[in-house]
Coordinates of N, CA and C in Angstrom, one line a residue:
X151 N -27.7 139.1 70.6 CA -27.0 138.4 71.6 C -25.9 139.2 72.2
X152 N -25.8 139.3 73.5 CA -24.7 140.1 74.1 C -23.4 139.5 73.9
X153 N -22.3 140.3 73.7 CA -21.0 139.8 73.5 C -20.6 139.0 74.8
X154 N -19.8 137.9 74.5 CA -19.3 137.1 75.6 C -17.9 137.6 75.9
X155 N -17.7 138.3 77.1 CA -16.4 138.8 77.5 C -15.6 137.7 78.2
X156 N -14.3 137.7 77.9 CA -13.5 136.7 78.7 C -13.2 137.3 80.1
X157 N -13.4 136.6 81.1 CA -13.1 137.0 82.4 C -11.5 137.0 82.6
X158 N -11.0 138.0 83.3 CA -9.6 138.1 83.5 C -9.3 137.0 84.5
X159 N -8.2 136.2 84.2 CA -7.8 135.2 85.1 C -6.8 134.3 84.4
X160 N -5.8 133.8 85.2 CA -4.8 133.0 84.6 C -5.3 131.7 84.0
X161 N -6.4 131.2 84.5 CA -6.9 129.9 84.0 C -7.5 130.1 82.6
X162 N -8.1 131.2 82.3 CA -8.8 131.4 81.0 C -8.0 132.2 80.0
X163 N -7.3 133.3 80.5 CA -6.7 134.2 79.5 C -5.3 134.5 79.9
X164 N -4.7 133.8 80.7 CA -3.3 134.0 81.1 C -3.1 135.4 81.7
X165 N -4.1 135.9 82.4 CA -4.0 137.2 83.0 C -4.5 138.3 82.1
X166 N -4.9 138.0 80.8 CA -5.4 139.0 79.9 C -6.9 139.2 80.0
X167 N -7.3 140.4 80.2 CA -8.7 140.7 80.4 C -9.4 141.0 79.1
X168 N -10.7 141.4 79.2 CA -11.5 141.6 78.0 C -11.0 142.6 77.1
X169 N -10.5 143.8 77.5 CA -10.0 144.8 76.6 C -8.7 144.3 75.9
X170 N -7.8 143.7 76.7 CA -6.6 143.2 76.1 C -6.9 142.1 75.1
X171 N -7.8 141.2 75.5 CA -8.1 140.1 74.6 C -8.7 140.6 73.3
X172 N -9.6 141.6 73.4 CA -10.2 142.1 72.2 C -9.2 142.8 71.3
X173 N -8.3 143.6 72.0 CA -7.2 144.3 71.2 C -6.3 143.3 70.6
X174 N -5.9 142.3 71.3 CA -5.1 141.2 70.7 C -5.8 140.6 69.5
X175 N -7.0 140.2 69.6 CA -7.8 139.6 68.6 C -7.8 140.5 67.3
X176 N -8.1 141.8 67.6 CA -8.2 142.8 66.5 C -6.8 142.9 65.7
X177 N -5.8 143.0 66.5 CA -4.5 143.2 65.9 C -4.1 141.9 65.1
X178 N -4.4 140.8 65.7 CA -4.0 139.5 65.0 C -4.8 139.4 63.7
X179 N -6.1 139.8 63.7 CA -6.9 139.8 62.5 C -6.4 140.8 61.4
X180 N -5.7 141.8 61.8 CA -5.3 142.9 60.9 C -3.8 142.7 60.4
X181 N -3.2 141.6 60.8 CA -1.8 141.4 60.3 C -1.7 141.3 58.8
X182 N -2.6 140.6 58.2 CA -2.7 140.5 56.7 C -4.2 140.6 56.3
X183 N -4.5 141.6 55.5 CA -5.9 141.7 55.0 C -5.9 141.9 53.5
X184 N -6.9 141.4 52.8 CA -7.0 141.5 51.4 C -8.0 142.6 51.0
X185 N -7.7 143.4 50.1 CA -8.6 144.4 49.7 C -8.3 144.9 48.2
X186 N -9.0 146.0 47.9 CA -8.8 146.6 46.6 C -8.4 148.1 46.8
X187 N -7.6 148.6 45.9 CA -7.2 150.0 45.9 C -8.4 150.8 45.7
X188 N -8.7 151.7 46.6 CA -9.9 152.6 46.5 C -9.6 154.0 46.0
X189 N -8.4 154.5 46.4 CA -8.0 155.8 46.0 C -6.5 155.8 45.9
X190 N -5.9 156.8 45.1 CA -4.5 156.8 45.0 C -4.0 158.3 45.0
X191 N -2.9 158.6 45.6 CA -2.2 159.9 45.6 C -0.8 159.6 45.1
X192 N -0.7 159.5 43.7 CA 0.6 159.1 43.1 C 1.7 160.1 43.4
X193 N 1.5 161.4 43.5 CA 2.6 162.3 43.8 C 3.2 162.0 45.2
X194 N 2.4 161.5 46.1 CA 2.9 161.2 47.4 C 3.3 159.7 47.6
X195 N 2.9 158.9 46.6 CA 3.2 157.5 46.6 C 2.4 156.7 47.7
X196 N 1.1 157.1 47.8 CA 0.3 156.5 48.8 C -1.1 156.1 48.2
X197 N -1.7 155.1 48.8 CA -3.0 154.6 48.4 C -3.9 154.4 49.6
X198 N -5.2 154.3 49.4 CA -6.1 153.9 50.4 C -6.8 152.6 49.9
X199 N -6.9 151.6 50.8 CA -7.4 150.3 50.4 C -8.8 150.0 51.1
X200 N -9.7 149.6 50.3 CA -11.0 149.1 50.8 C -10.8 147.7 51.2
X201 N -10.9 147.4 52.5 CA -10.6 146.1 53.0 C -11.9 145.3 53.0
X202 N -13.0 145.9 53.4 CA -14.3 145.3 53.4 C -15.2 146.1 52.5
X203 N -16.0 145.5 51.7 CA -17.0 146.2 50.8 C -18.4 145.6 51.0
X204 N -19.4 146.5 50.9 CA -20.8 146.0 50.9 C -21.0 145.3 49.6
X205 N -21.6 144.0 49.8 CA -21.7 143.2 48.6 C -22.7 143.8 47.6
X206 N -23.7 144.5 48.0 CA -24.7 145.0 47.0 C -24.2 146.3 46.4
X207 N -23.7 147.3 47.2 CA -23.4 148.6 46.7 C -21.9 148.7 46.3
X208 N -21.1 147.8 46.8 CA -19.6 147.9 46.5 C -19.0 149.0 47.3
X209 N -19.7 149.6 48.2 CA -19.2 150.7 49.0 C -18.2 150.2 50.1
X210 N -17.1 150.9 50.3 CA -16.1 150.5 51.3 C -16.7 150.6 52.7
X211 N -16.6 149.5 53.4 CA -17.1 149.5 54.8 C -15.9 149.7 55.7
X212 N -14.7 149.3 55.3 CA -13.5 149.6 56.0 C -12.4 150.1 55.1
X213 N -12.0 151.3 55.2 CA -11.0 151.9 54.3 C -9.8 152.3 55.1
X214 N -8.6 151.9 54.6 CA -7.4 152.2 55.3 C -7.1 153.7 55.2
X215 N -6.2 154.2 56.1 CA -5.6 155.5 55.9 C -4.7 155.5 54.7
X216 N -4.1 156.6 54.4 CA -3.1 156.6 53.2 C -1.9 155.8 53.6
X217 N -1.6 154.7 52.9 CA -0.4 153.9 53.2 C 0.4 153.7 51.9
X218 N 1.7 153.4 52.1 CA 2.6 153.2 50.9 C 2.4 151.8 50.4
X219 N 2.9 151.5 49.2 CA 2.9 150.1 48.7 C 4.3 149.7 48.5
X220 N 4.5 148.3 48.5 CA 5.8 147.8 48.3 C 6.2 147.9 46.8
X221 N 7.5 148.0 46.6 CA 8.0 148.0 45.2 C 9.2 147.1 45.2
X222 N 9.8 146.9 44.0 CA 10.9 146.0 43.9 C 12.2 146.6 44.5
X223 N 12.4 147.9 44.3 CA 13.5 148.6 44.9 C 13.1 150.0 45.3
X224 N 13.7 150.4 46.4 CA 13.4 151.8 46.9 C 14.6 152.4 47.6
X225 N 15.8 152.2 47.0 CA 17.0 152.8 47.6 C 17.7 153.6 46.5
X226 N 19.0 153.5 46.3 CA 19.7 154.2 45.3 C 19.1 153.9 43.9
X227 N 18.8 152.6 43.7 CA 18.1 152.2 42.5 C 16.6 152.1 42.9
X228 N 15.7 152.6 42.1 CA 14.3 152.7 42.5 C 13.5 152.2 41.3
X229 N 12.3 151.6 41.7 CA 11.4 151.0 40.7 C 10.0 151.6 40.9
X230 N 9.4 152.1 39.9 CA 8.1 152.7 40.0 C 7.1 151.9 39.2
X231 N 6.1 151.4 39.8 CA 5.0 150.8 39.1 C 3.8 150.9 40.1
X232 N 3.0 151.9 39.9 CA 1.9 152.2 40.8 C 0.7 151.3 40.7
X233 N 0.2 150.8 41.8 CA -1.1 150.0 41.8 C -2.2 151.0 41.4
X234 N -3.2 150.4 40.7 CA -4.3 151.2 40.2 C -5.5 151.0 41.0
X235 N -6.4 152.0 40.9 CA -7.7 151.9 41.6 C -8.4 150.6 41.1
X236 N -8.9 149.8 42.0 CA -9.6 148.6 41.6 C -8.7 147.3 41.7
X237 N -7.4 147.5 41.7 CA -6.5 146.4 41.8 C -6.5 145.8 43.1
X238 N -6.4 144.4 43.2 CA -6.3 143.7 44.4 C -5.0 143.8 45.0
X239 N -4.9 144.0 46.4 CA -3.7 144.1 47.1 C -3.8 143.4 48.4
X240 N -2.7 143.1 49.1 CA -2.7 142.5 50.4 C -2.1 143.6 51.3
X241 N -2.8 144.0 52.4 CA -2.3 145.0 53.3 C -1.6 144.2 54.4
X242 N -0.3 144.5 54.6 CA 0.4 143.9 55.7 C 0.6 145.0 56.8
X243 N 0.2 144.6 58.0 CA 0.2 145.6 59.1 C 1.1 145.1 60.3
X244 N 2.3 145.5 60.4 CA 3.1 145.1 61.6 C 2.4 145.4 62.9
X245 N 2.4 144.5 63.8 CA 1.7 144.6 65.1 C 0.2 144.7 64.9
X246 N -0.3 144.5 63.7 CA -1.8 144.5 63.5 C -2.4 145.9 63.4
X247 N -1.6 147.0 63.3 CA -2.1 148.3 63.2 C -2.1 148.7 61.8
X248 N -3.3 148.7 61.2 CA -3.5 149.0 59.8 C -3.0 150.3 59.4
X249 N -3.1 151.3 60.3 CA -2.6 152.7 60.0 C -1.1 152.7 59.8
X250 N -0.4 151.7 60.2 CA 1.0 151.6 60.1 C 1.4 150.6 59.0
X251 N 0.4 150.1 58.2 CA 0.6 149.1 57.2 C 1.1 149.6 55.9
X252 N 1.3 148.6 55.0 CA 1.7 148.9 53.6 C 1.1 147.9 52.8
X253 N 0.9 148.2 51.5 CA 0.2 147.3 50.6 C 1.1 146.6 49.6
X254 N 0.8 145.4 49.4 CA 1.6 144.6 48.4 C 0.7 144.3 47.2
X255 N 0.9 145.0 46.1 CA 0.1 144.8 44.9 C 0.5 143.5 44.2
X256 N -0.4 143.1 43.3 CA -0.1 142.0 42.4 C -0.9 140.7 42.7
X257 N -2.0 140.8 43.4 CA -2.8 139.6 43.6 C -3.8 139.4 42.4
X258 N -3.7 138.4 41.6 CA -4.6 138.2 40.5 C -6.0 138.0 41.1
X259 N -7.0 138.4 40.3 CA -8.4 138.3 40.7 C -9.2 137.9 39.5
X260 N -10.5 137.8 39.7 CA -11.4 137.5 38.6 C -11.5 138.7 37.6
X261 N -11.4 139.9 38.2 CA -11.4 141.1 37.3 C -10.1 141.2 36.5
X262 N -9.0 140.7 37.1 CA -7.6 140.8 36.5 C -6.9 139.5 36.6
X263 N -7.2 138.5 35.8 CA -6.6 137.2 35.9 C -5.2 137.2 35.3
X264 N -4.5 136.1 35.5 CA -3.1 136.0 35.0 C -3.1 136.0 33.5
X265 N -1.9 136.4 33.0 CA -1.8 136.6 31.5 C -1.0 135.5 30.8
X266 N -0.5 134.6 31.6 CA 0.3 133.5 31.0 C 0.0 132.2 31.8
X267 N 0.5 131.1 31.3 CA 0.3 129.8 32.0 C 1.5 129.0 32.0
X268 N 2.7 129.5 31.7 CA 3.9 128.8 31.7 C 4.9 129.4 32.6
X269 N 5.6 128.6 33.4 CA 6.5 129.1 34.4 C 7.8 129.6 33.8
X270 N 8.1 129.3 32.5 CA 9.3 129.8 31.9 C 9.2 131.2 31.3
X271 N 8.0 131.8 31.4 CA 7.8 133.1 30.7 C 7.7 134.2 31.8
X272 N 8.4 135.2 31.6 CA 8.3 136.5 32.4 C 7.6 137.5 31.4
X273 N 6.5 138.0 31.8 CA 5.7 138.8 30.8 C 5.1 140.0 31.5
X274 N 5.2 141.1 30.9 CA 4.4 142.3 31.3 C 3.5 142.7 30.2
X275 N 2.2 142.8 30.5 CA 1.2 143.2 29.5 C 0.6 144.4 30.0
X276 N 0.6 145.5 29.2 CA 0.0 146.8 29.5 C -1.4 146.8 29.1
X277 N -2.1 147.8 29.6 CA -3.6 148.0 29.3 C -3.8 148.1 27.8
X278 N -2.9 148.7 27.1 CA -3.1 148.9 25.6 C -2.6 147.7 24.8
X279 N -2.4 146.5 25.5 CA -1.9 145.3 24.9 C -0.5 145.2 24.4
X280 N 0.3 146.2 24.8 CA 1.7 146.2 24.5 C 2.3 145.1 25.5
X281 N 3.4 144.4 25.0 CA 3.9 143.3 25.7 C 5.5 143.4 25.8
X282 N 6.0 143.1 26.9 CA 7.5 142.9 27.1 C 7.6 141.5 27.7
X283 N 8.3 140.6 27.0 CA 8.3 139.2 27.4 C 9.6 138.6 27.2
X284 N 10.0 137.7 28.2 CA 11.2 136.8 28.0 C 10.7 135.4 28.2
X285 N 11.0 134.5 27.3 CA 10.8 133.1 27.4 C 12.1 132.4 27.5
X286 N 12.5 132.0 28.8 CA 13.8 131.4 29.0 C 13.9 130.0 28.3
X287 N 12.8 129.3 28.1 CA 12.8 128.0 27.4 C 13.1 128.2 25.9
X288 N 12.5 129.2 25.3 CA 12.7 129.5 23.9 C 13.9 130.4 23.6
X289 N 14.4 131.0 24.7 CA 15.5 131.9 24.7 C 15.1 133.1 23.8
X290 N 14.0 133.7 24.0 CA 13.5 134.7 23.1 C 13.0 135.9 24.0
X291 N 13.5 137.1 23.7 CA 13.1 138.3 24.3 C 12.2 139.1 23.3
X292 N 11.0 139.5 23.7 CA 10.1 140.1 22.7 C 9.5 141.4 23.3
X293 N 9.5 142.4 22.5 CA 8.9 143.7 22.8 C 7.9 143.9 21.7
X294 N 6.6 143.9 22.0 CA 5.5 144.0 21.0 C 4.7 145.2 21.3
X295 N 4.8 146.2 20.5 CA 4.0 147.4 20.6 C 3.0 147.6 19.5
X296 N 2.8 146.5 18.6 CA 2.0 146.6 17.4 C 0.5 146.9 17.8
X297 N 0.0 146.3 18.8 CA -1.4 146.5 19.2 C -1.7 148.0 19.5
X298 N -0.7 148.6 20.1 CA -0.9 150.0 20.5 C -0.4 151.0 19.4
X299 N 0.1 150.4 18.3 CA 0.8 151.3 17.3 C 1.8 152.1 17.9
X300 N 2.6 151.5 18.8 CA 3.6 152.3 19.5 C 5.0 152.3 18.8
X301 N 5.9 152.9 19.5 CA 7.3 153.0 18.9 C 8.3 152.8 20.0
X302 N 9.5 152.4 19.7 CA 10.5 152.2 20.7 C 11.6 153.2 20.5
X303 N 12.0 153.9 21.5 CA 13.0 154.9 21.5 C 14.1 154.5 22.5
X304 N 15.3 154.4 21.9 CA 16.5 154.1 22.8 C 17.5 155.2 22.6
X305 N 17.9 155.8 23.8 CA 18.8 156.9 23.8 C 20.1 156.5 24.5
X306 N 21.2 156.5 23.8 CA 22.5 156.2 24.4 C 23.6 157.0 23.8
X307 N 24.7 157.1 24.5 CA 25.9 157.8 24.0 C 26.5 157.0 22.8
X308 N 26.6 155.7 22.9 CA 27.2 154.8 21.9 C 26.4 153.5 21.9
X309 N 26.3 152.9 20.7 CA 25.6 151.6 20.7 C 26.3 150.6 19.8
X310 N 26.2 149.4 20.2 CA 26.8 148.3 19.4 C 25.9 147.1 19.4
X311 N 25.6 146.5 18.2 CA 24.8 145.4 18.1 C 25.7 144.3 17.5
X312 N 25.7 143.1 18.2 CA 26.5 142.0 17.8 C 25.6 140.8 17.7
X313 N 25.7 140.1 16.6 CA 24.9 138.9 16.4 C 25.8 137.8 15.9
X314 N 25.6 136.6 16.5 CA 26.4 135.4 16.0 C 25.8 134.8 14.8
X315 N 24.6 135.2 14.5 CA 24.0 134.7 13.3 C 23.5 135.8 12.4
X316 N 22.5 135.6 11.6 CA 22.0 136.6 10.7 C 21.3 137.7 11.4
X317 N 21.2 138.9 10.8 CA 20.4 140.0 11.3 C 19.5 140.4 10.2
X318 N 18.2 140.4 10.4 CA 17.2 140.8 9.4 C 16.5 142.1 9.9
X319 N 16.4 143.0 9.0 CA 15.6 144.2 9.2 C 14.5 144.2 8.2
X320 N 13.2 144.3 8.7 CA 12.1 144.3 7.8 C 11.2 145.5 8.2
X321 N 10.9 146.3 7.2 CA 10.0 147.4 7.4 C 9.0 147.5 6.3
X322 N 7.7 147.8 6.7 CA 6.7 148.0 5.7 C 6.7 149.4 5.2
X323 N 7.5 150.3 5.9 CA 7.6 151.6 5.4 C 9.1 151.8 5.0
X324 N 9.6 153.1 5.0 CA 10.9 153.4 4.7 C 11.9 153.1 5.8
X325 N 13.2 153.0 5.5 CA 14.3 152.8 6.4 C 15.2 154.0 6.2
X326 N 15.4 154.8 7.2 CA 16.3 156.0 7.1 C 17.5 155.8 8.0
X327 N 18.7 156.0 7.4 CA 19.9 155.9 8.2 C 20.6 157.3 8.0
X328 N 20.8 158.0 9.1 CA 21.5 159.3 9.1 C 22.8 159.2 9.8
X329 N 23.9 159.5 9.2 CA 25.2 159.5 9.9 C 26.2 160.4 9.2
X330 N 27.2 160.8 9.9 CA 28.2 161.6 9.2 C 29.0 160.7 8.2
X331 N 29.1 159.4 8.5 CA 29.7 158.5 7.6 C 29.1 157.1 7.7
X332 N 29.0 156.4 6.7 CA 28.5 155.0 6.7 C 29.5 154.1 6.1
X333 N 30.0 153.1 6.8 CA 30.9 152.1 6.3 C 30.2 150.8 6.2
X334 N 30.2 150.2 5.0 CA 29.7 148.8 4.8 C 30.8 147.9 4.5
X335 N 31.0 146.8 5.2 CA 32.0 145.8 5.1 C 33.4 146.5 5.0
X336 N 33.8 147.2 6.1 CA 35.1 147.9 6.1 C 36.3 147.0 6.1

């Protein structure tokens, strides 16, 4: 079937002809598009997004140019958490020009579903099952690296730990304290 072009005229298109109407329609459709990260150039902070994929082969039918992704902060204080290949993103394109767009990562999908079901929990779960979590209802902050057999390293000039209740230290292995002087109950 041949395409139906809009005739230029105030009555039908407010003076907008077929080219202008097609361009307007394309731009409008490109303001927000959902896709998956297809490629990443982490040193440059850019990704390419497959917006449309062939259902059978999974091959990208529409691939963006290299575009940046949104982050929490990108000024004097900066935050880095790169979207990964295969992750669902939303491409936002001002004026509908995808080449000028940027990606917003973090859309849950069937491949990567949500990891929690309570609104009072803020949780980050890494691929190796390490967890950083705060539960504001239970007032508990938890860092769990046991699944990855990880370790925590904190480097500071000076440290102070204050507890209004008991402090318990439990280790299945040895506890080593190295200092020029150790005062207990001074």
